[in-house]
mmCIF file of C-alpha atoms in Angstrom:
data_model
loop_
_atom_site.group_PDB
_atom_site.id
_atom_site.type_symbol
_atom_site.label_atom_id
_atom_site.label_comp_id
_atom_site.label_asym_id
_atom_site.label_seq_id
_atom_site.Cartn_x
_atom_site.Cartn_y
_atom_site.Cartn_z
ATOM 1 C CA MET A 1 0.000 0.000 0.000
ATOM 2 C CA THR A 2 1.359 3.393 -0.951
ATOM 3 C CA ARG A 3 0.762 6.709 0.712
ATOM 4 C CA SER A 4 -1.796 7.681 -1.944
ATOM 5 C CA ASP A 5 -3.583 4.321 -1.449
ATOM 6 C CA LEU A 6 -3.803 5.070 2.279
ATOM 7 C CA VAL A 7 -5.233 8.535 1.581
ATOM 8 C CA ALA A 8 -7.803 7.077 -0.818
ATOM 9 C CA ARG A 9 -8.803 4.369 1.678
ATOM 10 C CA LEU A 10 -9.263 6.950 4.458
ATOM 11 C CA ALA A 11 -11.363 9.181 2.217
ATOM 12 C CA GLU A 12 -13.547 6.178 1.244
ATOM 13 C CA ARG A 13 -13.974 4.925 4.792
ATOM 14 C CA PHE A 14 -14.768 8.292 6.370
ATOM 15 C CA SER A 15 -17.257 10.083 4.131
ATOM 16 C CA GLN A 16 -16.939 13.326 6.132
ATOM 17 C CA LEU A 17 -13.272 13.573 5.028
ATOM 18 C CA THR A 18 -12.450 14.970 1.630
ATOM 19 C CA GLN A 19 -9.505 13.605 -0.307
ATOM 20 C CA ARG A 20 -7.589 16.750 0.601
ATOM 21 C CA ASP A 21 -8.377 16.403 4.332
ATOM 22 C CA ALA A 22 -7.316 12.746 4.317
ATOM 23 C CA GLU A 23 -4.080 13.674 2.565
ATOM 24 C CA PHE A 24 -3.418 16.392 5.156
ATOM 25 C CA ALA A 25 -4.104 13.956 8.023
ATOM 26 C CA VAL A 26 -1.723 11.315 6.642
ATOM 27 C CA LYS A 27 0.977 13.918 5.982
ATOM 28 C CA THR A 28 0.613 15.357 9.494
ATOM 29 C CA ILE A 29 0.895 11.941 11.157
ATOM 30 C CA LEU A 30 3.901 10.858 9.081
ATOM 31 C CA ASP A 31 5.653 14.204 9.645
ATOM 32 C CA ALA A 32 5.090 13.939 13.411
ATOM 33 C CA MET A 33 6.488 10.390 13.400
ATOM 34 C CA SER A 34 9.526 11.471 11.365
ATOM 35 C CA GLU A 35 10.215 14.385 13.715
ATOM 36 C CA ALA A 36 9.932 12.164 16.800
ATOM 37 C CA LEU A 37 12.377 9.622 15.350
ATOM 38 C CA ALA A 38 14.783 12.392 14.312
ATOM 39 C CA LYS A 39 14.801 13.574 17.944
ATOM 40 C CA GLY A 40 15.637 10.039 19.081
ATOM 41 C CA HIS A 41 12.215 9.218 20.516
ATOM 42 C CA ARG A 42 10.544 5.815 20.291
ATOM 43 C CA ILE A 43 7.054 5.488 18.799
ATOM 44 C CA GLU A 44 4.741 2.708 19.956
ATOM 45 C CA ILE A 45 1.356 2.004 18.404
ATOM 46 C CA ARG A 46 -0.393 -0.695 20.448
ATOM 47 C CA GLY A 47 -1.433 -3.693 18.378
ATOM 48 C CA PHE A 48 0.636 -2.498 15.402
ATOM 49 C CA GLY A 49 4.271 -2.137 16.410
ATOM 50 C CA SER A 50 7.021 0.210 17.469
ATOM 51 C CA PHE A 51 9.485 2.408 15.642
ATOM 52 C CA SER A 52 12.887 3.210 17.074
ATOM 53 C CA ILE A 53 16.354 4.275 15.986
ATOM 54 C CA ASN A 54 19.188 1.758 15.705
ATOM 55 C CA ARG A 55 22.843 2.770 15.636
ATOM 56 C CA ARG A 56 25.059 1.161 13.032
ATOM 57 C CA PRO A 57 28.665 1.526 14.165
ATOM 58 C CA PRO A 58 31.393 2.663 11.753
ATOM 59 C CA ARG A 59 33.014 -0.164 9.814
ATOM 60 C CA MET A 60 35.486 -0.888 7.078
ATOM 61 C CA GLY A 61 34.066 -1.667 3.652
ATOM 62 C CA ARG A 62 35.526 -2.153 0.203
ATOM 63 C CA ASN A 63 35.113 -0.183 -2.972
ATOM 64 C CA PRO A 64 33.884 -2.910 -5.374
ATOM 65 C CA ARG A 65 35.537 -1.264 -8.374
ATOM 66 C CA SER A 66 39.065 -0.805 -6.970
ATOM 67 C CA GLY A 67 39.061 -3.176 -3.991
ATOM 68 C CA GLU A 68 40.332 -0.301 -1.844
ATOM 69 C CA GLN A 69 39.249 -0.249 1.809
ATOM 70 C CA VAL A 70 36.842 2.547 2.697
ATOM 71 C CA LEU A 71 35.670 3.724 6.121
ATOM 72 C CA ILE A 72 31.878 3.654 6.302
ATOM 73 C CA PRO A 73 30.753 6.165 8.948
ATOM 74 C CA GLU A 74 28.303 5.530 11.768
ATOM 75 C CA LYS A 75 24.627 5.692 10.819
ATOM 76 C CA LEU A 76 21.379 6.037 12.711
ATOM 77 C CA VAL A 77 18.645 4.085 10.947
ATOM 78 C CA PRO A 78 14.924 3.705 11.661
ATOM 79 C CA HIS A 79 13.816 0.264 12.848
ATOM 80 C CA PHE A 80 10.293 -1.193 12.966
ATOM 81 C CA LYS A 81 9.321 -4.040 15.255
ATOM 82 C CA PRO A 82 5.832 -5.417 14.590
ATOM 83 C CA GLY A 83 3.514 -5.936 17.539
ATOM 84 C CA LYS A 84 2.086 -9.298 18.526
ATOM 85 C CA ALA A 85 -1.379 -8.572 17.080
ATOM 86 C CA LEU A 86 0.114 -7.533 13.715
ATOM 87 C CA ARG A 87 2.388 -10.591 13.547
ATOM 88 C CA GLU A 88 -0.486 -12.940 14.367
ATOM 89 C CA GLY A 89 -2.851 -11.207 11.931
ATOM 90 C CA VAL A 90 -0.347 -11.431 9.079
ATOM 91 C CA ASP A 91 0.421 -15.052 9.916
ATOM 92 C CA GLN A 92 -3.274 -15.952 9.994
ATOM 93 C CA ALA A 93 -3.952 -14.143 6.701
ATOM 94 C CA ALA A 94 -0.974 -15.901 5.095
ATOM 95 C CA THR A 95 -2.316 -19.327 6.037
ATOM 96 C CA LEU A 96 -5.672 -18.522 4.409
ATOM 97 C CA VAL A 97 -4.073 -17.653 1.058
ATOM 98 C CA PRO A 98 -2.910 -20.779 -0.780
ATOM 99 C CA GLN A 99 0.822 -20.641 -1.352
ATOM 100 C CA THR A 100 2.024 -21.600 -4.823
ATOM 101 C CA ASP A 101 5.452 -22.954 -5.549
ATOM 102 C CA PRO A 102 6.989 -20.785 -8.303
ATOM 103 C CA SER A 103 9.321 -23.624 -9.323
ATOM 104 C CA ALA A 104 6.453 -26.076 -9.859
ATOM 105 C CA PRO A 105 5.258 -26.551 -13.445
ATOM 106 C CA ASN A 106 1.903 -25.008 -14.319
ATOM 107 C CA GLU A 107 -0.806 -27.610 -14.097
ATOM 108 C CA THR A 108 -3.951 -27.394 -16.162
ATOM 109 C CA LYS A 109 -7.248 -28.915 -15.185
ATOM 110 C CA PRO A 110 -8.540 -31.676 -17.440
ATOM 111 C CA ASN A 111 -11.754 -30.818 -19.293
#
């Protein structure tokens, strides 16, 4: 689902919201989440999951073209940990959808 899909779904579900209002609401929420993470705060949405910042320490890497060693600086990266309800919901939905093996030959039903 993309951001525009989320806006469209909100506008459909809540008839009192216009497309523009739904877009503003989604933008406001995502901006607030981004600001909180940038300040180092943790975001927890019960039943959905939590967002936090993970520190990746500096390390030595290699330039693939020259093979020369390069220092890769420390990074702070966002991390999402799904909540129990989300994990169970996804797992349950996945068991309801029949899984197909992409390596299996296509079988046709006899007429």
